[in-house]
């Protein structure tokens, strides 16, 4: 670390000591640009080097979805809410498409649908979660909410 600090000083570069840390690979992981980089484990417990969206990035997206489905938006139309949510979801999923994202995409899909249902129920002045009134078909087909993880029936069986 000391030699790295001397080299950086010679080059006229400074390091933010609060943000910079040394990571011992392969035992540890680190977060960089919204991704967690390090060793992951696949099927059969086999390890590999890779990336996945960081917990902080997932939490930030869920916070944004929450903010877009609060009571302050009750005066807007349902279509307008979906128009606001779709680019957020699409952009996030396009950026975070590297690594094992299937489980994370399903989690975000279910969180978004749950928040939108609750918002729709509260908007109409009723209580509850709204699962019976606002089915998946209504949210995804009628309103046009995008799905990050396509359902099994939407995927093709063709082999490339």
mmCIF file with all atom_site columns, C-alpha atoms in Angstrom:
data_model
loop_
_atom_site.group_PDB
_atom_site.id
_atom_site.type_symbol
_atom_site.label_atom_id
_atom_site.label_alt_id
_atom_site.label_comp_id
_atom_site.label_asym_id
_atom_site.label_entity_id
_atom_site.label_seq_id
_atom_site.pdbx_PDB_ins_code
_atom_site.Cartn_x
_atom_site.Cartn_y
_atom_site.Cartn_z
_atom_site.occupancy
_atom_site.B_iso_or_equiv
_atom_site.pdbx_formal_charge
_atom_site.auth_seq_id
_atom_site.auth_comp_id
_atom_site.auth_asym_id
_atom_site.auth_atom_id
_atom_site.pdbx_PDB_model_num
ATOM 1   C CA . UNK A 1 1   ? 0.000   0.000   0.000   1.00 0.00 ? 1   UNK A CA 1
ATOM 2   C CA . UNK A 1 2   ? 2.842   2.386   0.858   1.00 0.00 ? 2   UNK A CA 1
ATOM 3   C CA . UNK A 1 3   ? 4.556   1.860   -2.494  1.00 0.00 ? 3   UNK A CA 1
ATOM 4   C CA . UNK A 1 4   ? 1.273   2.438   -4.306  1.00 0.00 ? 4   UNK A CA 1
ATOM 5   C CA . UNK A 1 5   ? 0.764   5.662   -2.348  1.00 0.00 ? 5   UNK A CA 1
ATOM 6   C CA . UNK A 1 6   ? 4.278   6.877   -3.265  1.00 0.00 ? 6   UNK A CA 1
ATOM 7   C CA . UNK A 1 7   ? 3.705   6.076   -6.933  1.00 0.00 ? 7   UNK A CA 1
ATOM 8   C CA . UNK A 1 8   ? 0.369   7.947   -6.915  1.00 0.00 ? 8   UNK A CA 1
ATOM 9   C CA . UNK A 1 9   ? 2.044   10.951  -5.231  1.00 0.00 ? 9   UNK A CA 1
ATOM 10  C CA . UNK A 1 10  ? 4.807   11.001  -7.882  1.00 0.00 ? 10  UNK A CA 1
ATOM 11  C CA . UNK A 1 11  ? 2.191   11.036  -10.617 1.00 0.00 ? 11  UNK A CA 1
ATOM 12  C CA . UNK A 1 12  ? 0.362   13.874  -8.882  1.00 0.00 ? 12  UNK A CA 1
ATOM 13  C CA . UNK A 1 13  ? -2.707  11.755  -8.120  1.00 0.00 ? 13  UNK A CA 1
ATOM 14  C CA . UNK A 1 14  ? -4.522  11.624  -4.829  1.00 0.00 ? 14  UNK A CA 1
ATOM 15  C CA . UNK A 1 15  ? -6.480  8.768   -3.319  1.00 0.00 ? 15  UNK A CA 1
ATOM 16  C CA . UNK A 1 16  ? -9.536  9.219   -1.172  1.00 0.00 ? 16  UNK A CA 1
ATOM 17  C CA . UNK A 1 17  ? -8.615  7.159   1.887   1.00 0.00 ? 17  UNK A CA 1
ATOM 18  C CA . UNK A 1 18  ? -12.264 6.799   2.957   1.00 0.00 ? 18  UNK A CA 1
ATOM 19  C CA . UNK A 1 19  ? -13.344 5.286   -0.355  1.00 0.00 ? 19  UNK A CA 1
ATOM 20  C CA . UNK A 1 20  ? -10.241 3.248   -1.155  1.00 0.00 ? 20  UNK A CA 1
ATOM 21  C CA . UNK A 1 21  ? -9.556  -0.151  0.324   1.00 0.00 ? 21  UNK A CA 1
ATOM 22  C CA . UNK A 1 22  ? -7.474  -3.183  -0.493  1.00 0.00 ? 22  UNK A CA 1
ATOM 23  C CA . UNK A 1 23  ? -9.318  -6.385  -1.256  1.00 0.00 ? 23  UNK A CA 1
ATOM 24  C CA . UNK A 1 24  ? -7.810  -9.816  -0.889  1.00 0.00 ? 24  UNK A CA 1
ATOM 25  C CA . UNK A 1 25  ? -8.871  -11.853 -3.906  1.00 0.00 ? 25  UNK A CA 1
ATOM 26  C CA . UNK A 1 26  ? -10.360 -14.449 -4.238  1.00 0.00 ? 26  UNK A CA 1
ATOM 27  C CA . UNK A 1 27  ? -11.663 -14.488 -0.644  1.00 0.00 ? 27  UNK A CA 1
ATOM 28  C CA . UNK A 1 28  ? -13.374 -11.086 -0.801  1.00 0.00 ? 28  UNK A CA 1
ATOM 29  C CA . UNK A 1 29  ? -15.647 -9.254  -3.194  1.00 0.00 ? 29  UNK A CA 1
ATOM 30  C CA . UNK A 1 30  ? -15.801 -5.554  -3.974  1.00 0.00 ? 30  UNK A CA 1
ATOM 31  C CA . UNK A 1 31  ? -18.363 -3.145  -5.411  1.00 0.00 ? 31  UNK A CA 1
ATOM 32  C CA . UNK A 1 32  ? -17.539 -1.029  -8.450  1.00 0.00 ? 32  UNK A CA 1
ATOM 33  C CA . UNK A 1 33  ? -19.903 1.041   -10.603 1.00 0.00 ? 33  UNK A CA 1
ATOM 34  C CA . UNK A 1 34  ? -22.974 -0.657  -9.131  1.00 0.00 ? 34  UNK A CA 1
ATOM 35  C CA . UNK A 1 35  ? -21.663 -4.177  -9.613  1.00 0.00 ? 35  UNK A CA 1
ATOM 36  C CA . UNK A 1 36  ? -20.303 -6.627  -7.084  1.00 0.00 ? 36  UNK A CA 1
ATOM 37  C CA . UNK A 1 37  ? -17.153 -8.205  -8.514  1.00 0.00 ? 37  UNK A CA 1
ATOM 38  C CA . UNK A 1 38  ? -15.683 -11.403 -7.167  1.00 0.00 ? 38  UNK A CA 1
ATOM 39  C CA . UNK A 1 39  ? -16.106 -15.119 -6.842  1.00 0.00 ? 39  UNK A CA 1
ATOM 40  C CA . UNK A 1 40  ? -19.590 -16.537 -7.270  1.00 0.00 ? 40  UNK A CA 1
ATOM 41  C CA . UNK A 1 41  ? -20.886 -20.060 -7.150  1.00 0.00 ? 41  UNK A CA 1
ATOM 42  C CA . UNK A 1 42  ? -22.905 -21.637 -9.928  1.00 0.00 ? 42  UNK A CA 1
ATOM 43  C CA . UNK A 1 43  ? -24.764 -24.886 -10.303 1.00 0.00 ? 43  UNK A CA 1
ATOM 44  C CA . UNK A 1 44  ? -23.205 -27.750 -8.456  1.00 0.00 ? 44  UNK A CA 1
ATOM 45  C CA . UNK A 1 45  ? -21.259 -25.355 -6.206  1.00 0.00 ? 45  UNK A CA 1
ATOM 46  C CA . UNK A 1 46  ? -18.675 -24.654 -8.888  1.00 0.00 ? 46  UNK A CA 1
ATOM 47  C CA . UNK A 1 47  ? -16.942 -21.303 -8.364  1.00 0.00 ? 47  UNK A CA 1
ATOM 48  C CA . UNK A 1 48  ? -16.321 -18.697 -11.047 1.00 0.00 ? 48  UNK A CA 1
ATOM 49  C CA . UNK A 1 49  ? -15.239 -15.061 -11.332 1.00 0.00 ? 49  UNK A CA 1
ATOM 50  C CA . UNK A 1 50  ? -18.013 -12.709 -12.290 1.00 0.00 ? 50  UNK A CA 1
ATOM 51  C CA . UNK A 1 51  ? -20.224 -9.750  -11.598 1.00 0.00 ? 51  UNK A CA 1
ATOM 52  C CA . UNK A 1 52  ? -23.725 -9.203  -10.250 1.00 0.00 ? 52  UNK A CA 1
ATOM 53  C CA . UNK A 1 53  ? -25.725 -6.068  -9.401  1.00 0.00 ? 53  UNK A CA 1
ATOM 54  C CA . UNK A 1 54  ? -24.691 -4.839  -5.966  1.00 0.00 ? 54  UNK A CA 1
ATOM 55  C CA . UNK A 1 55  ? -27.119 -4.835  -3.040  1.00 0.00 ? 55  UNK A CA 1
ATOM 56  C CA . UNK A 1 56  ? -26.838 -1.053  -2.928  1.00 0.00 ? 56  UNK A CA 1
ATOM 57  C CA . UNK A 1 57  ? -27.899 -0.774  -6.605  1.00 0.00 ? 57  UNK A CA 1
ATOM 58  C CA . UNK A 1 58  ? -30.884 -3.058  -6.012  1.00 0.00 ? 58  UNK A CA 1
ATOM 59  C CA . UNK A 1 59  ? -31.912 -1.100  -2.934  1.00 0.00 ? 59  UNK A CA 1
ATOM 60  C CA . UNK A 1 60  ? -31.627 2.183   -4.836  1.00 0.00 ? 60  UNK A CA 1
ATOM 61  C CA . UNK A 1 61  ? -33.868 0.867   -7.638  1.00 0.00 ? 61  UNK A CA 1
ATOM 62  C CA . UNK A 1 62  ? -36.463 -0.369  -5.144  1.00 0.00 ? 62  UNK A CA 1
ATOM 63  C CA . UNK A 1 63  ? -36.391 3.054   -3.493  1.00 0.00 ? 63  UNK A CA 1
ATOM 64  C CA . UNK A 1 64  ? -37.060 4.681   -6.861  1.00 0.00 ? 64  UNK A CA 1
ATOM 65  C CA . UNK A 1 65  ? -39.964 2.300   -7.545  1.00 0.00 ? 65  UNK A CA 1
ATOM 66  C CA . UNK A 1 66  ? -41.321 3.069   -4.090  1.00 0.00 ? 66  UNK A CA 1
ATOM 67  C CA . UNK A 1 67  ? -41.097 6.815   -4.726  1.00 0.00 ? 67  UNK A CA 1
ATOM 68  C CA . UNK A 1 68  ? -42.924 6.422   -8.049  1.00 0.00 ? 68  UNK A CA 1
ATOM 69  C CA . UNK A 1 69  ? -45.807 4.585   -6.355  1.00 0.00 ? 69  UNK A CA 1
ATOM 70  C CA . UNK A 1 70  ? -46.519 6.742   -3.327  1.00 0.00 ? 70  UNK A CA 1
ATOM 71  C CA . UNK A 1 71  ? -49.702 8.628   -2.512  1.00 0.00 ? 71  UNK A CA 1
ATOM 72  C CA . UNK A 1 72  ? -48.417 11.895  -3.911  1.00 0.00 ? 72  UNK A CA 1
ATOM 73  C CA . UNK A 1 73  ? -49.000 10.456  -7.397  1.00 0.00 ? 73  UNK A CA 1
ATOM 74  C CA . UNK A 1 74  ? -52.685 9.623   -6.761  1.00 0.00 ? 74  UNK A CA 1
ATOM 75  C CA . UNK A 1 75  ? -53.853 12.403  -9.081  1.00 0.00 ? 75  UNK A CA 1
ATOM 76  C CA . UNK A 1 76  ? -51.965 11.006  -12.074 1.00 0.00 ? 76  UNK A CA 1
ATOM 77  C CA . UNK A 1 77  ? -53.395 8.310   -14.308 1.00 0.00 ? 77  UNK A CA 1
ATOM 78  C CA . UNK A 1 78  ? -52.374 4.690   -14.076 1.00 0.00 ? 78  UNK A CA 1
ATOM 79  C CA . UNK A 1 79  ? -51.004 4.832   -17.608 1.00 0.00 ? 79  UNK A CA 1
ATOM 80  C CA . UNK A 1 80  ? -48.799 7.793   -16.663 1.00 0.00 ? 80  UNK A CA 1
ATOM 81  C CA . UNK A 1 81  ? -47.363 5.866   -13.686 1.00 0.00 ? 81  UNK A CA 1
ATOM 82  C CA . UNK A 1 82  ? -46.541 2.915   -15.918 1.00 0.00 ? 82  UNK A CA 1
ATOM 83  C CA . UNK A 1 83  ? -44.998 5.292   -18.484 1.00 0.00 ? 83  UNK A CA 1
ATOM 84  C CA . UNK A 1 84  ? -42.763 6.639   -15.709 1.00 0.00 ? 84  UNK A CA 1
ATOM 85  C CA . UNK A 1 85  ? -41.820 3.213   -14.336 1.00 0.00 ? 85  UNK A CA 1
ATOM 86  C CA . UNK A 1 86  ? -41.033 1.445   -17.614 1.00 0.00 ? 86  UNK A CA 1
ATOM 87  C CA . UNK A 1 87  ? -37.971 3.529   -18.657 1.00 0.00 ? 87  UNK A CA 1
ATOM 88  C CA . UNK A 1 88  ? -36.557 3.230   -15.132 1.00 0.00 ? 88  UNK A CA 1
ATOM 89  C CA . UNK A 1 89  ? -36.909 -0.558  -15.196 1.00 0.00 ? 89  UNK A CA 1
ATOM 90  C CA . UNK A 1 90  ? -35.699 -0.891  -18.785 1.00 0.00 ? 90  UNK A CA 1
ATOM 91  C CA . UNK A 1 91  ? -32.634 1.293   -18.221 1.00 0.00 ? 91  UNK A CA 1
ATOM 92  C CA . UNK A 1 92  ? -31.702 -0.469  -14.997 1.00 0.00 ? 92  UNK A CA 1
ATOM 93  C CA . UNK A 1 93  ? -32.035 -3.913  -16.551 1.00 0.00 ? 93  UNK A CA 1
ATOM 94  C CA . UNK A 1 94  ? -30.021 -2.892  -19.623 1.00 0.00 ? 94  UNK A CA 1
ATOM 95  C CA . UNK A 1 95  ? -27.167 -1.626  -17.452 1.00 0.00 ? 95  UNK A CA 1
ATOM 96  C CA . UNK A 1 96  ? -27.286 -4.560  -15.034 1.00 0.00 ? 96  UNK A CA 1
ATOM 97  C CA . UNK A 1 97  ? -27.518 -7.389  -17.548 1.00 0.00 ? 97  UNK A CA 1
ATOM 98  C CA . UNK A 1 98  ? -24.149 -8.965  -16.714 1.00 0.00 ? 98  UNK A CA 1
ATOM 99  C CA . UNK A 1 99  ? -23.846 -11.988 -14.492 1.00 0.00 ? 99  UNK A CA 1
ATOM 100 C CA . UNK A 1 100 ? -26.474 -14.068 -12.725 1.00 0.00 ? 100 UNK A CA 1
ATOM 101 C CA . UNK A 1 101 ? -29.452 -11.703 -12.809 1.00 0.00 ? 101 UNK A CA 1
ATOM 102 C CA . UNK A 1 102 ? -32.459 -14.036 -13.126 1.00 0.00 ? 102 UNK A CA 1
ATOM 103 C CA . UNK A 1 103 ? -33.283 -14.165 -9.425  1.00 0.00 ? 103 UNK A CA 1
ATOM 104 C CA . UNK A 1 104 ? -32.725 -10.420 -9.034  1.00 0.00 ? 104 UNK A CA 1
ATOM 105 C CA . UNK A 1 105 ? -34.956 -9.630  -12.035 1.00 0.00 ? 105 UNK A CA 1
ATOM 106 C CA . UNK A 1 106 ? -37.748 -11.825 -10.616 1.00 0.00 ? 106 UNK A CA 1
ATOM 107 C CA . UNK A 1 107 ? -37.431 -10.059 -7.259  1.00 0.00 ? 107 UNK A CA 1
ATOM 108 C CA . UNK A 1 108 ? -37.675 -6.618  -8.894  1.00 0.00 ? 108 UNK A CA 1
ATOM 109 C CA . UNK A 1 109 ? -40.622 -7.722  -11.047 1.00 0.00 ? 109 UNK A CA 1
ATOM 110 C CA . UNK A 1 110 ? -42.562 -8.942  -8.026  1.00 0.00 ? 110 UNK A CA 1
ATOM 111 C CA . UNK A 1 111 ? -41.663 -5.835  -6.004  1.00 0.00 ? 111 UNK A CA 1
ATOM 112 C CA . UNK A 1 112 ? -42.797 -3.519  -8.825  1.00 0.00 ? 112 UNK A CA 1
ATOM 113 C CA . UNK A 1 113 ? -46.072 -5.395  -9.314  1.00 0.00 ? 113 UNK A CA 1
ATOM 114 C CA . UNK A 1 114 ? -46.753 -5.385  -5.558  1.00 0.00 ? 114 UNK A CA 1
ATOM 115 C CA . UNK A 1 115 ? -46.063 -1.654  -5.242  1.00 0.00 ? 115 UNK A CA 1
ATOM 116 C CA . UNK A 1 116 ? -48.227 -0.840  -8.260  1.00 0.00 ? 116 UNK A CA 1
ATOM 117 C CA . UNK A 1 117 ? -51.105 -2.949  -6.899  1.00 0.00 ? 117 UNK A CA 1
ATOM 118 C CA . UNK A 1 118 ? -50.910 -1.277  -3.496  1.00 0.00 ? 118 UNK A CA 1
ATOM 119 C CA . UNK A 1 119 ? -50.821 2.142   -5.175  1.00 0.00 ? 119 UNK A CA 1
ATOM 120 C CA . UNK A 1 120 ? -53.894 1.277   -7.271  1.00 0.00 ? 120 UNK A CA 1
ATOM 121 C CA . UNK A 1 121 ? -55.815 0.108   -4.193  1.00 0.00 ? 121 UNK A CA 1
ATOM 122 C CA . UNK A 1 122 ? -54.905 3.157   -2.127  1.00 0.00 ? 122 UNK A CA 1
ATOM 123 C CA . UNK A 1 123 ? -55.724 5.425   -5.029  1.00 0.00 ? 123 UNK A CA 1
ATOM 124 C CA . UNK A 1 124 ? -59.238 4.022   -5.108  1.00 0.00 ? 124 UNK A CA 1
ATOM 125 C CA . UNK A 1 125 ? -59.546 4.513   -1.339  1.00 0.00 ? 125 UNK A CA 1
ATOM 126 C CA . UNK A 1 126 ? -59.575 0.823   -0.476  1.00 0.00 ? 126 UNK A CA 1
ATOM 127 C CA . UNK A 1 127 ? -57.381 -1.326  1.703   1.00 0.00 ? 127 UNK A CA 1
ATOM 128 C CA . UNK A 1 128 ? -55.493 -4.479  0.921   1.00 0.00 ? 128 UNK A CA 1
ATOM 129 C CA . UNK A 1 129 ? -52.919 -5.629  -1.555  1.00 0.00 ? 129 UNK A CA 1
ATOM 130 C CA . UNK A 1 130 ? -55.056 -5.714  -4.706  1.00 0.00 ? 130 UNK A CA 1
ATOM 131 C CA . UNK A 1 131 ? -54.002 -9.154  -5.954  1.00 0.00 ? 131 UNK A CA 1
ATOM 132 C CA . UNK A 1 132 ? -57.550 -10.162 -6.854  1.00 0.00 ? 132 UNK A CA 1
ATOM 133 C CA . UNK A 1 133 ? -58.511 -6.870  -8.479  1.00 0.00 ? 133 UNK A CA 1
ATOM 134 C CA . UNK A 1 134 ? -55.282 -6.307  -10.408 1.00 0.00 ? 134 UNK A CA 1
ATOM 135 C CA . UNK A 1 135 ? -53.953 -9.557  -11.826 1.00 0.00 ? 135 UNK A CA 1
ATOM 136 C CA . UNK A 1 136 ? -50.645 -10.037 -13.593 1.00 0.00 ? 136 UNK A CA 1
ATOM 137 C CA . UNK A 1 137 ? -52.543 -10.081 -16.876 1.00 0.00 ? 137 UNK A CA 1
ATOM 138 C CA . UNK A 1 138 ? -53.974 -6.630  -16.092 1.00 0.00 ? 138 UNK A CA 1
ATOM 139 C CA . UNK A 1 139 ? -50.613 -5.126  -15.079 1.00 0.00 ? 139 UNK A CA 1
ATOM 140 C CA . UNK A 1 140 ? -48.486 -6.586  -17.857 1.00 0.00 ? 140 UNK A CA 1
ATOM 141 C CA . UNK A 1 141 ? -50.918 -6.984  -20.755 1.00 0.00 ? 141 UNK A CA 1
ATOM 142 C CA . UNK A 1 142 ? -53.434 -4.160  -20.317 1.00 0.00 ? 142 UNK A CA 1
ATOM 143 C CA . UNK A 1 143 ? -51.276 -1.490  -18.666 1.00 0.00 ? 143 UNK A CA 1
ATOM 144 C CA . UNK A 1 144 ? -48.070 -2.448  -20.464 1.00 0.00 ? 144 UNK A CA 1
ATOM 145 C CA . UNK A 1 145 ? -45.791 -2.709  -17.428 1.00 0.00 ? 145 UNK A CA 1
ATOM 146 C CA . UNK A 1 146 ? -42.552 -4.285  -18.609 1.00 0.00 ? 146 UNK A CA 1
ATOM 147 C CA . UNK A 1 147 ? -41.279 -7.526  -17.159 1.00 0.00 ? 147 UNK A CA 1
ATOM 148 C CA . UNK A 1 148 ? -37.548 -7.844  -16.591 1.00 0.00 ? 148 UNK A CA 1
ATOM 149 C CA . UNK A 1 149 ? -37.751 -11.614 -16.434 1.00 0.00 ? 149 UNK A CA 1
ATOM 150 C CA . UNK A 1 150 ? -40.071 -13.018 -19.099 1.00 0.00 ? 150 UNK A CA 1
ATOM 151 C CA . UNK A 1 151 ? -42.521 -15.640 -17.897 1.00 0.00 ? 151 UNK A CA 1
ATOM 152 C CA . UNK A 1 152 ? -41.935 -19.237 -18.973 1.00 0.00 ? 152 UNK A CA 1
ATOM 153 C CA . UNK A 1 153 ? -44.727 -19.111 -21.543 1.00 0.00 ? 153 UNK A CA 1
ATOM 154 C CA . UNK A 1 154 ? -43.179 -16.024 -23.200 1.00 0.00 ? 154 UNK A CA 1
ATOM 155 C CA . UNK A 1 155 ? -39.891 -17.797 -23.925 1.00 0.00 ? 155 UNK A CA 1
ATOM 156 C CA . UNK A 1 156 ? -39.314 -19.711 -27.108 1.00 0.00 ? 156 UNK A CA 1
ATOM 157 C CA . UNK A 1 157 ? -38.527 -23.432 -27.102 1.00 0.00 ? 157 UNK A CA 1
ATOM 158 C CA . UNK A 1 158 ? -36.477 -23.154 -30.288 1.00 0.00 ? 158 UNK A CA 1
ATOM 159 C CA . UNK A 1 159 ? -32.814 -24.042 -30.135 1.00 0.00 ? 159 UNK A CA 1
ATOM 160 C CA . UNK A 1 160 ? -30.348 -21.740 -31.844 1.00 0.00 ? 160 UNK A CA 1
#
